[in-house]
Coordinates of N, CA, C and O in Angstrom, one line a residue:
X1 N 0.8 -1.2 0.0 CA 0.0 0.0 0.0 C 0.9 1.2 0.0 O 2.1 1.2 0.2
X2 N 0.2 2.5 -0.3 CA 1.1 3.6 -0.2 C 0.2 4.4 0.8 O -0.8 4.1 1.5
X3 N 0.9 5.5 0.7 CA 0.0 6.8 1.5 C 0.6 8.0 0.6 O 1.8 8.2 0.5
X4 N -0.3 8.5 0.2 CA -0.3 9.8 -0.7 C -0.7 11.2 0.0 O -1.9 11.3 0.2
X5 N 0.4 12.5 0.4 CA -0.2 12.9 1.3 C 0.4 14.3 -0.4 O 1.5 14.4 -1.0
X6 N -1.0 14.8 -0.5 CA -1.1 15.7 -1.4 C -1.2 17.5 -1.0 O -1.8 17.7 0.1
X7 N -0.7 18.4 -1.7 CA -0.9 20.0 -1.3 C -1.2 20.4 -2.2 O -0.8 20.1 -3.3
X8 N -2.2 21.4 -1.9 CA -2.7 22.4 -3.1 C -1.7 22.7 -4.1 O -0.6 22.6 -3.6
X9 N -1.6 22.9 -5.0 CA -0.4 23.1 -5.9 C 0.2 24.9 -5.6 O 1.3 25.5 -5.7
X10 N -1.0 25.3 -5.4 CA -0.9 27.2 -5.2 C 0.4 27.5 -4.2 O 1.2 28.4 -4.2
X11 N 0.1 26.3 -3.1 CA 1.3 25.9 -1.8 C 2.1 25.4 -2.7 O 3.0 26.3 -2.9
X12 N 2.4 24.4 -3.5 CA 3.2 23.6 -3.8 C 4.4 24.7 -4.5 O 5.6 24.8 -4.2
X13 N 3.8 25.3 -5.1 CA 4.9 26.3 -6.4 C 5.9 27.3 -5.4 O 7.1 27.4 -5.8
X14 N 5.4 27.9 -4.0 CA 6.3 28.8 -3.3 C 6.9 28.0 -2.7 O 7.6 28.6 -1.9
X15 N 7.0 26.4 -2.6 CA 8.0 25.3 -1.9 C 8.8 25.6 -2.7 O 9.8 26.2 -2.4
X16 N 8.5 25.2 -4.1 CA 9.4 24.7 -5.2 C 10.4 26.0 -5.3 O 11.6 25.9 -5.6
X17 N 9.8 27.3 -5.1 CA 11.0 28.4 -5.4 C 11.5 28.6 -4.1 O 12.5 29.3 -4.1
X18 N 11.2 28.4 -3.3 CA 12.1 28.3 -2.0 C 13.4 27.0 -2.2 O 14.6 27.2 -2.3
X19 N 12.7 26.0 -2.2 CA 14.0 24.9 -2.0 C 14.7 24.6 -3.3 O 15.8 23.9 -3.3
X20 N 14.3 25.1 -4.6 CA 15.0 25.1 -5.5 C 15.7 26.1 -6.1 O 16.4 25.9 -7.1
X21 N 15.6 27.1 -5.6 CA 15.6 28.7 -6.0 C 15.8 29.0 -7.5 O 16.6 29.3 -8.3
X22 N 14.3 28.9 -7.4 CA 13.6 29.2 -8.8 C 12.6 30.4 -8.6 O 12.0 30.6 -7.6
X23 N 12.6 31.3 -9.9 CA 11.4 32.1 -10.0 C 10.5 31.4 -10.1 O 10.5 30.2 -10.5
X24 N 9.2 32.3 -9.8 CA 8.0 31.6 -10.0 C 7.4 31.4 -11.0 O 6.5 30.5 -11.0
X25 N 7.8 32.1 -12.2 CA 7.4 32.1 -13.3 C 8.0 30.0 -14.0 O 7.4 29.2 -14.6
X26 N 9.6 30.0 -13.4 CA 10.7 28.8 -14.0 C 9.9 27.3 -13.0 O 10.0 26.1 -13.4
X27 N 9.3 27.9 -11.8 CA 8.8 26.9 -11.0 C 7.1 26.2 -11.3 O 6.6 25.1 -10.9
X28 N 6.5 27.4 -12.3 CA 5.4 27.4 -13.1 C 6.0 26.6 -14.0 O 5.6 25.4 -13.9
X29 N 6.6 26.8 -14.7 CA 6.6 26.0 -16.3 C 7.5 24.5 -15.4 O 7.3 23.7 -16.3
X30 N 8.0 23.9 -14.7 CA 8.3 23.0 -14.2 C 6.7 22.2 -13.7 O 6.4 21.1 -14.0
X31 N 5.9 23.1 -13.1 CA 4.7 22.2 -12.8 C 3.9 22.0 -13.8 O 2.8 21.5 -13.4
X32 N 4.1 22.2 -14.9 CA 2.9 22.2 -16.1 C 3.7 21.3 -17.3 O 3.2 20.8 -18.3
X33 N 5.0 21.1 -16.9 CA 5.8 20.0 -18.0 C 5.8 18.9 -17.7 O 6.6 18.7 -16.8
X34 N 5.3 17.7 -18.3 CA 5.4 16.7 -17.6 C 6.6 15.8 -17.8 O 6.8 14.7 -17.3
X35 N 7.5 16.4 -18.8 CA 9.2 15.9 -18.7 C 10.0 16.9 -17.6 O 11.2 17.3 -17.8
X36 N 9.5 17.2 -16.6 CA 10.1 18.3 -15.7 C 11.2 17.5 -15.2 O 11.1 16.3 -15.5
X37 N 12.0 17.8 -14.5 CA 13.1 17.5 -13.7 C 13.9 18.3 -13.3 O 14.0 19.4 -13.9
X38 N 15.0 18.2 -11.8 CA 15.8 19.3 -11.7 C 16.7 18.7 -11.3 O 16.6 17.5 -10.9
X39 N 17.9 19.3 -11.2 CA 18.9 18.6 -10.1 C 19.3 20.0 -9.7 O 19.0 21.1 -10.1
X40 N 20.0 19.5 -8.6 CA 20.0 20.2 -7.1 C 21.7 20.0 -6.6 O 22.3 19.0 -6.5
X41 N 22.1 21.7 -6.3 CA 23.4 21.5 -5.2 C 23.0 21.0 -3.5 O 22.2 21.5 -2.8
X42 N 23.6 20.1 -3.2 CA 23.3 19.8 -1.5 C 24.3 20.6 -0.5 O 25.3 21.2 -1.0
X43 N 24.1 20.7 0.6 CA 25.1 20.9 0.8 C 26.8 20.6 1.1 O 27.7 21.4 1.6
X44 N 26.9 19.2 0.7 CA 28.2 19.0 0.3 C 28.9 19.2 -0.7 O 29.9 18.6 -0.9
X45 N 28.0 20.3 -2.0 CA 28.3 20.8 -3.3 C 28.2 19.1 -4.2 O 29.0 18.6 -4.9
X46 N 27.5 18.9 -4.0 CA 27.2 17.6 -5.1 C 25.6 17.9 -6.3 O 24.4 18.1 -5.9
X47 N 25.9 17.8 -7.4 CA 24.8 18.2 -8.0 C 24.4 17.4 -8.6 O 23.6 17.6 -9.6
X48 N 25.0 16.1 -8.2 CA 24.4 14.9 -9.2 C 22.8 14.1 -8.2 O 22.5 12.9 -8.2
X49 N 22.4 14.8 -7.7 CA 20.9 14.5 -7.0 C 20.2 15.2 -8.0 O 20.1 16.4 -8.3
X50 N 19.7 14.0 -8.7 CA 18.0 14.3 -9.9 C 16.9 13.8 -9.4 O 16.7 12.7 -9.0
X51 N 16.2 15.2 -9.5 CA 14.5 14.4 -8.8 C 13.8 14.6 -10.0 O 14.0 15.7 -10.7
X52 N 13.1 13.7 -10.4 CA 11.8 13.9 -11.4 C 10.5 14.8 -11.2 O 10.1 14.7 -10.0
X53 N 10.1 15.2 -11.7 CA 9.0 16.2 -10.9 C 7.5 15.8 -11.9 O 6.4 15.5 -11.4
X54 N 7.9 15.9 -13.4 CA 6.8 15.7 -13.8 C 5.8 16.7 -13.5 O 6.0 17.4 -12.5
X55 N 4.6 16.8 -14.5 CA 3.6 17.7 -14.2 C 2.5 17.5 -13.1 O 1.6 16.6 -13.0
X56 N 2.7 18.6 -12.0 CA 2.0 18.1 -10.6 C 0.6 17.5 -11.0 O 0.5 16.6 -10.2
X57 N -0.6 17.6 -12.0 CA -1.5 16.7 -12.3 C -1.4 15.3 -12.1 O -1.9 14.4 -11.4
X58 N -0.4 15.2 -13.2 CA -0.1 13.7 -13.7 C 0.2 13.1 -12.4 O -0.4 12.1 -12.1
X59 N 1.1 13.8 -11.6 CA 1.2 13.1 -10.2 C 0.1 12.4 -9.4 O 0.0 11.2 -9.1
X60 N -0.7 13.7 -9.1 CA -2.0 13.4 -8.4 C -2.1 11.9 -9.2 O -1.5 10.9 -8.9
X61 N -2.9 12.3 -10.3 CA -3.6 11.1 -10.9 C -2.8 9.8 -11.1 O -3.2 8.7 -11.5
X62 N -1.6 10.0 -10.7 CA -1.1 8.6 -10.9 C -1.3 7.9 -9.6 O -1.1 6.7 -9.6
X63 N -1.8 8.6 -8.4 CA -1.8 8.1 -7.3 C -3.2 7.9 -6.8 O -3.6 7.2 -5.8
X64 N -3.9 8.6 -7.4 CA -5.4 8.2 -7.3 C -6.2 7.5 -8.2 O -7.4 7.3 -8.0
X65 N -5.6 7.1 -9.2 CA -5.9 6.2 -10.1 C -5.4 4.7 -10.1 O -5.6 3.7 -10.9
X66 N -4.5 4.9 -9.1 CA -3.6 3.7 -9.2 C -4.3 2.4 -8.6 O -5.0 2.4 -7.5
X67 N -4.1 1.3 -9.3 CA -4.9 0.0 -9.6 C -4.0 -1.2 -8.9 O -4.5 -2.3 -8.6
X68 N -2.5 -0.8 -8.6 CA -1.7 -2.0 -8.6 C -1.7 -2.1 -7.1 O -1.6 -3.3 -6.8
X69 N -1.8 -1.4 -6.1 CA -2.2 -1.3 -4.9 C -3.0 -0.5 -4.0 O -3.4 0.7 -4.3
X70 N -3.4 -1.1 -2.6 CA -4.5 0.5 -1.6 C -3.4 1.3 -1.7 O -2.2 1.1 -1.7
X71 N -4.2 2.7 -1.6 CA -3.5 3.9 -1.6 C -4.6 5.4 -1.1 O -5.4 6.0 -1.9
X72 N -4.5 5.6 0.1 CA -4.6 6.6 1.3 C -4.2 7.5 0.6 O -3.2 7.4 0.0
X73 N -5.2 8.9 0.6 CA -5.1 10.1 0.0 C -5.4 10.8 1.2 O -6.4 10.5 1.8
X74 N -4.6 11.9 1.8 CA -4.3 12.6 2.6 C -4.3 13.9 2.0 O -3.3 14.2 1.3
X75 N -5.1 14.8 2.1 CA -4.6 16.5 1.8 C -3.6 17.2 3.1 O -4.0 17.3 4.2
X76 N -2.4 17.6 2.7 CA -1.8 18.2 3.7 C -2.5 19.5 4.3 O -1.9 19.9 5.3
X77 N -3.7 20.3 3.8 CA -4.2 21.1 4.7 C -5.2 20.1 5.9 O -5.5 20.6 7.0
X78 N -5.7 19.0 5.6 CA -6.6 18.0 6.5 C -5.6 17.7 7.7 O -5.9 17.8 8.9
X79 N -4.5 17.3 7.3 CA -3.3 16.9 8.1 C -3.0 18.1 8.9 O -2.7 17.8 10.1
X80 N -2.9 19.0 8.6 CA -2.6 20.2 9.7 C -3.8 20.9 10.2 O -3.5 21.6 11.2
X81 N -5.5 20.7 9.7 CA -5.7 21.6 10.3 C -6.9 20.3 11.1 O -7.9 20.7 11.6
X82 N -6.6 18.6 11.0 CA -7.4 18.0 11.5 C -6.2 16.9 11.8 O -6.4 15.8 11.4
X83 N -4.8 17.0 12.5 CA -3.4 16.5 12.9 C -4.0 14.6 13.3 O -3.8 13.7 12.6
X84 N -4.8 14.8 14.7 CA -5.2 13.4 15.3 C -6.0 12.7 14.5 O -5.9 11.5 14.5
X85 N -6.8 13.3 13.8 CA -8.1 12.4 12.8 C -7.7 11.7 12.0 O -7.6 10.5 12.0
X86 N -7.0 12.8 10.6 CA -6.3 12.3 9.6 C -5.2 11.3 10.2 O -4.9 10.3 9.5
X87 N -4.5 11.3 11.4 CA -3.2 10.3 12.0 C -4.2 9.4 12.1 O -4.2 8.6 11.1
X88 N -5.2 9.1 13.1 CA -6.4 7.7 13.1 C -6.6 7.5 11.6 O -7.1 6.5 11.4
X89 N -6.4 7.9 11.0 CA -6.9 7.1 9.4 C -5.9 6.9 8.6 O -6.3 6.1 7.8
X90 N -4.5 7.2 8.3 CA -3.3 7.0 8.8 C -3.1 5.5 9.1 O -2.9 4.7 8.2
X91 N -3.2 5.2 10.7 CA -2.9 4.1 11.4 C -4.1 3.2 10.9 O -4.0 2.0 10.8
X92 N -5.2 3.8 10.7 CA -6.2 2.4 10.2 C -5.9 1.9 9.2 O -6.0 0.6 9.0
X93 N -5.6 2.7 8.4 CA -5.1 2.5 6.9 C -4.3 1.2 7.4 O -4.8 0.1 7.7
X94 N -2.8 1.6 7.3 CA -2.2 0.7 8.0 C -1.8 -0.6 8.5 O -0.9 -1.4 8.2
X95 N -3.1 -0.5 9.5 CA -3.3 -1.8 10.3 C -4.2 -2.9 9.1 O -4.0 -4.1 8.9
X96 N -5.2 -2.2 8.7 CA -6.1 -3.1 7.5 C -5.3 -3.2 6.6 O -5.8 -3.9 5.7
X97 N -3.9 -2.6 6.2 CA -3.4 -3.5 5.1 C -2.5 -4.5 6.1 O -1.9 -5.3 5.4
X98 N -2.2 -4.7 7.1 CA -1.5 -5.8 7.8 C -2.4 -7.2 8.0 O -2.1 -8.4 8.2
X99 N -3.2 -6.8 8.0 CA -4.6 -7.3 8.4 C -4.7 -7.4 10.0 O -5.3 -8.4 10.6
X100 N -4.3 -6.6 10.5 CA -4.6 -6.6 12.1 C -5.7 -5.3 12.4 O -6.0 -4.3 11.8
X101 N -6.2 -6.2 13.9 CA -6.9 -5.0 14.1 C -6.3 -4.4 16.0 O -6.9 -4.5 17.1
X102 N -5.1 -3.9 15.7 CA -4.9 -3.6 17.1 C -5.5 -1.9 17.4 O -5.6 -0.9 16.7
X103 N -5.9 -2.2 18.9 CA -6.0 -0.7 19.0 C -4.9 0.6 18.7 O -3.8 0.4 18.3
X104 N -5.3 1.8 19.0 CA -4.5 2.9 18.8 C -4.0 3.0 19.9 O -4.7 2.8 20.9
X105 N -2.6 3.2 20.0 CA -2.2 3.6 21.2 C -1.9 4.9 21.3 O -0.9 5.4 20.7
X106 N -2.8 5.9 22.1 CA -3.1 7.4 22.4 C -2.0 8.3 22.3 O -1.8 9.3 21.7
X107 N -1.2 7.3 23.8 CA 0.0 8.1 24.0 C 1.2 8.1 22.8 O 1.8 9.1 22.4
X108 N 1.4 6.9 22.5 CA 2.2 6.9 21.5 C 1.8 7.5 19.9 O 2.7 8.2 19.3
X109 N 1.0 7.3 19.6 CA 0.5 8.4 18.8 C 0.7 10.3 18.5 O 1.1 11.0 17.6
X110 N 0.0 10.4 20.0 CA 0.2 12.0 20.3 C 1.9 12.1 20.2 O 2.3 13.1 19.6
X111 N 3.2 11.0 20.8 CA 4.4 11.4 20.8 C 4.5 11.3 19.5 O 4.6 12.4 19.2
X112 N 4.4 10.6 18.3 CA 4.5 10.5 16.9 C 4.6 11.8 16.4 O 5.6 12.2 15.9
X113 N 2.8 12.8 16.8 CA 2.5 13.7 16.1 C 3.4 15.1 16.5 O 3.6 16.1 15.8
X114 N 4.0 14.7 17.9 CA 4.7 16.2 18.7 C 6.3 15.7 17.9 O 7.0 16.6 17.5
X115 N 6.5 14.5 17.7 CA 7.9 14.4 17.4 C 8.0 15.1 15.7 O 8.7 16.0 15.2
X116 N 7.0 14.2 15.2 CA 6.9 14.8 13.7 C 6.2 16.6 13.2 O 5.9 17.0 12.0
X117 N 6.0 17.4 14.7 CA 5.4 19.0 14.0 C 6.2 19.4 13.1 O 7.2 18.8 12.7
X118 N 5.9 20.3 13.0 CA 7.1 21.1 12.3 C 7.7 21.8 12.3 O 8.4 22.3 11.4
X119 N 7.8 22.1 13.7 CA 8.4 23.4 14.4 C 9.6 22.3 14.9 O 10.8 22.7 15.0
X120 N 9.2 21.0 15.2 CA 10.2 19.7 15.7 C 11.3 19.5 14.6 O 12.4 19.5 14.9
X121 N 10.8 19.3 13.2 CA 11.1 18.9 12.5 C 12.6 20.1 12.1 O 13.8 19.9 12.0
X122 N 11.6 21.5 12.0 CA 12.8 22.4 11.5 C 13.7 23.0 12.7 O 14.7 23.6 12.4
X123 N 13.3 22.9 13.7 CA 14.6 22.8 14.7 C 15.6 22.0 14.3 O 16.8 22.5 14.2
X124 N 15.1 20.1 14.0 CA 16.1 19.1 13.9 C 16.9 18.9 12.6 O 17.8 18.1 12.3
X125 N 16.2 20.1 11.8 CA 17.4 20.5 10.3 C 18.3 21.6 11.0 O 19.3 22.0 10.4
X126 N 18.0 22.2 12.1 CA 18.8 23.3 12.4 C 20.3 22.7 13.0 O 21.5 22.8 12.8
X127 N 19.5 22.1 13.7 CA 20.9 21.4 14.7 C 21.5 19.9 14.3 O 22.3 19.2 14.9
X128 N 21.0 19.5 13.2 CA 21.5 18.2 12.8 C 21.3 18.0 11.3 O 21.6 16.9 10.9
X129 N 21.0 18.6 10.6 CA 20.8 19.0 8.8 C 19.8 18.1 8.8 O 19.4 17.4 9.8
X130 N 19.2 18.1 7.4 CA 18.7 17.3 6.7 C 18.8 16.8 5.6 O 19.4 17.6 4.9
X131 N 18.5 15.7 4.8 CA 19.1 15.4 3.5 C 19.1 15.4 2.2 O 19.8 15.0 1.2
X132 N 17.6 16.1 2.4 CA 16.3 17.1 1.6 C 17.2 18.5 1.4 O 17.2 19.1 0.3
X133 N 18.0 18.9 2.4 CA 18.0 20.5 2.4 C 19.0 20.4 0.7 O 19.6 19.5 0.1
X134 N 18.6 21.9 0.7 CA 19.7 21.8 -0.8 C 20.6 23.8 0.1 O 20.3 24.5 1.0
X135 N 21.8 23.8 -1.0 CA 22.1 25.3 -1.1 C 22.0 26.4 -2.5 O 21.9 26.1 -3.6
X136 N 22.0 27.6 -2.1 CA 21.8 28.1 -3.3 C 23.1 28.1 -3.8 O 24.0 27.4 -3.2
X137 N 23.6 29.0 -5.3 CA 24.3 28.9 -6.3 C 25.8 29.3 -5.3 O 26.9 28.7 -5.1
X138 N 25.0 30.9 -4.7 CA 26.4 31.5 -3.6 C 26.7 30.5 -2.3 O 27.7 30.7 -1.5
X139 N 26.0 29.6 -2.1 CA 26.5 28.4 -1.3 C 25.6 28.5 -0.1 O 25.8 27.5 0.6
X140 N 24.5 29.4 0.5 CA 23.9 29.7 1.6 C 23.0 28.6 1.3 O 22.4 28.5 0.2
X141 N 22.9 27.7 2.7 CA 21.9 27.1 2.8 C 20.4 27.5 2.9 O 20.0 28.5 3.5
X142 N 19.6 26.5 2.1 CA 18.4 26.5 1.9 C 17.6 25.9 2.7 O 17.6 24.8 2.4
X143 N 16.7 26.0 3.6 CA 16.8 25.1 4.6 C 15.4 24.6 4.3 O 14.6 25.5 4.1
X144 N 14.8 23.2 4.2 CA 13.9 22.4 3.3 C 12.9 22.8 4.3 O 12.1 23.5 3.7
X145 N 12.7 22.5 5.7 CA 11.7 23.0 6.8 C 11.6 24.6 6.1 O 12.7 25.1 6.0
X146 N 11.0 25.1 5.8 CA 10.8 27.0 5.2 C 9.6 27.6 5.9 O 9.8 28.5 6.7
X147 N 8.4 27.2 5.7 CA 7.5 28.1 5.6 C 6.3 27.3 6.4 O 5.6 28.0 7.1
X148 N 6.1 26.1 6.3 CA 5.0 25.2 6.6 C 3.9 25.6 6.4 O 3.5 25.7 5.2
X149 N 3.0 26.0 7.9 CA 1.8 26.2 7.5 C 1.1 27.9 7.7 O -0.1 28.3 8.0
X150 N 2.8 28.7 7.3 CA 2.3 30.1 7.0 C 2.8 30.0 5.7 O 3.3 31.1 5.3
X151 N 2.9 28.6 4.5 CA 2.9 28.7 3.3 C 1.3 29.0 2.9 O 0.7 28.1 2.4
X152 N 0.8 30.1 3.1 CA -0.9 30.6 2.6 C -0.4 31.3 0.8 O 0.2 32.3 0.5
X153 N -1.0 30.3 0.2 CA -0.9 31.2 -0.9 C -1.7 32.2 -1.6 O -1.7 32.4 -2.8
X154 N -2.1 32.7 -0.8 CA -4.1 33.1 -0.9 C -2.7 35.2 -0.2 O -2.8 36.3 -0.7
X155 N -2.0 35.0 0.7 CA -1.5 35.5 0.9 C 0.2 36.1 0.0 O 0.3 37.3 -0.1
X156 N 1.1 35.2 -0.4 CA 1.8 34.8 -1.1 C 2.1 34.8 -2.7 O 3.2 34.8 -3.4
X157 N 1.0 34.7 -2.9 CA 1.0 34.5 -4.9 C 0.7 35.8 -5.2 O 0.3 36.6 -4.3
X158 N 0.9 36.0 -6.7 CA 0.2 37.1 -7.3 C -1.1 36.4 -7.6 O -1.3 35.2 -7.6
X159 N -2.0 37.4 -7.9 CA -3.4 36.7 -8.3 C -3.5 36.2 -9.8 O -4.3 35.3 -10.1
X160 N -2.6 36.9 -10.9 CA -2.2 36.3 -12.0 C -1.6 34.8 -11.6 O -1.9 33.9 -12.3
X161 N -0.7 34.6 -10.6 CA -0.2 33.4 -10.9 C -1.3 32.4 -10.4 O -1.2 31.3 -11.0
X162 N -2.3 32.5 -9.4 CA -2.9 31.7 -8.6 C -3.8 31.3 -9.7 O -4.2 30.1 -9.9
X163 N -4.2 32.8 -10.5 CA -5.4 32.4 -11.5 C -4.8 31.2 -12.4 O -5.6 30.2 -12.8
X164 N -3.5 31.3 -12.7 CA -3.0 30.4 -14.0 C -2.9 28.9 -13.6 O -2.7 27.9 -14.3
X165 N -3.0 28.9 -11.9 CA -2.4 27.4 -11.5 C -4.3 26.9 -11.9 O -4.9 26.1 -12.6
X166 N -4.9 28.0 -10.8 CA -6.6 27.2 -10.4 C -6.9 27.1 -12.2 O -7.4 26.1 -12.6
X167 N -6.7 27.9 -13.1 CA -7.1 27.0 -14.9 C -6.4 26.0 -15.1 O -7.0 25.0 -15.6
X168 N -5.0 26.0 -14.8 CA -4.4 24.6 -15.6 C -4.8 23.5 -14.7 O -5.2 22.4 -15.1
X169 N -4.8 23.7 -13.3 CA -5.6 22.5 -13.1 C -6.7 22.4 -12.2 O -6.6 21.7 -11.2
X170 N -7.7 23.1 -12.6 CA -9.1 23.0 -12.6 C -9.7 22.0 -11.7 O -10.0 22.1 -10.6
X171 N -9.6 20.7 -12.8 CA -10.0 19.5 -12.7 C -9.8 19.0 -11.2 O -10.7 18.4 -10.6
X172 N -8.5 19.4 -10.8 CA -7.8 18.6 -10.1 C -8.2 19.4 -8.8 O -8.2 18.9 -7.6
X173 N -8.3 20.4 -9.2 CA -8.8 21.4 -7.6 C -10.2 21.0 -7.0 O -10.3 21.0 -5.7
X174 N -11.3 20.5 -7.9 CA -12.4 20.4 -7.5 C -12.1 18.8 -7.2 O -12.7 18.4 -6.2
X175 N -11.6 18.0 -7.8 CA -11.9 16.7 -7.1 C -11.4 16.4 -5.8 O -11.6 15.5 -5.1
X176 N -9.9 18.1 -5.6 CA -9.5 17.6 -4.2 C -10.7 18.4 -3.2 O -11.0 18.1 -2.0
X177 N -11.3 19.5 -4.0 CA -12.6 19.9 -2.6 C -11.4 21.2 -2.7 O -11.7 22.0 -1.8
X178 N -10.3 21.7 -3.5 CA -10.0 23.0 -3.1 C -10.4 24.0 -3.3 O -10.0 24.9 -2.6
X179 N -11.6 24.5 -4.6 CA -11.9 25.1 -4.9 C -13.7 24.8 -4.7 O -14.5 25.6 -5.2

């Protein structure tokens, strides 16, 4: 089984020019190509890390279409602004693909969700890196924890650019319930 934990794309584009340092216009035409790809300096100056990116649709749909196994669709605004629920569905998921039915364990859980916030998370790129983080061109680290959940793109975008993402993918806004 998988777990597909998806973001609005309007969020997704000010990730991509933060941890890639891309304009928004170069981070636009990367989400709309579906031969996209980038490679990336780390910070041990190595630029042979290629990630595929593909057109953020195609993604969606390969994961919600997908036939070859279960696959849990998670919106990362449900995940943050419903943390314990979406985690119970999560671990049910889970457990029914093991085929067990054990209970939740509360405590351990709640330490899951405090260990994994994001305030946890970007502390523990502070004091111990991460392997996600990239640097920019002049060498200053980029740090992959950025913005979390004051990435508002409703705040953030130009309204030309938001207008261009909600047409190119329309489709994909209304089946996730974002629009």
């Amino acid at each position: 089984g998988g777990i597909y934990i998806v973001r609005d794309p309007r969020n997704v584009i000010s990730s991509m020019c933060n941890h890639y340092s891309l304009a928004l216009d170069k981070a636009y035409a990367k989400m709309v190509d579906s031969n996209s790809s980038l490679s990336f300096k780390t910070a041990d100056g190595d630029y042979s890390n290629f990630t595929f990116l593909g057109m953020w649709s195609n993604h969606y749909w390969s994961w919600k279409n997908n036939i070859n196994f279960k696959t849990l669709i998670i919106k990362y605004e449900d995940l943050r602004d419903n943390t314990h629920e979406e985690f119970r569905k999560i671990l049910k998921f889970i457990e029914d693909l093991k085929g067990t039915n054990n209970s939740i364990n509360e405590e351990k859980m709640i330490n899951s969700i405090n260990a994994t916030n994001f305030s946890s998370l970007k502390n523990k790129e502070k004091n111990y890196g991460f392997s996600e983080s990239t640097v920019s061109e002049d060498g200053k680290p980029i740090n992959f924890f950025n913005l979390g959940y004051k990435n508002k793109w409703e705040k953030l975008l130009p309204k030309v650019m938001s207008d261009k993402i909600k047409d190119k993918f329309i489709n994909e806004l209304k089946d996730l319930k974002y629009e």
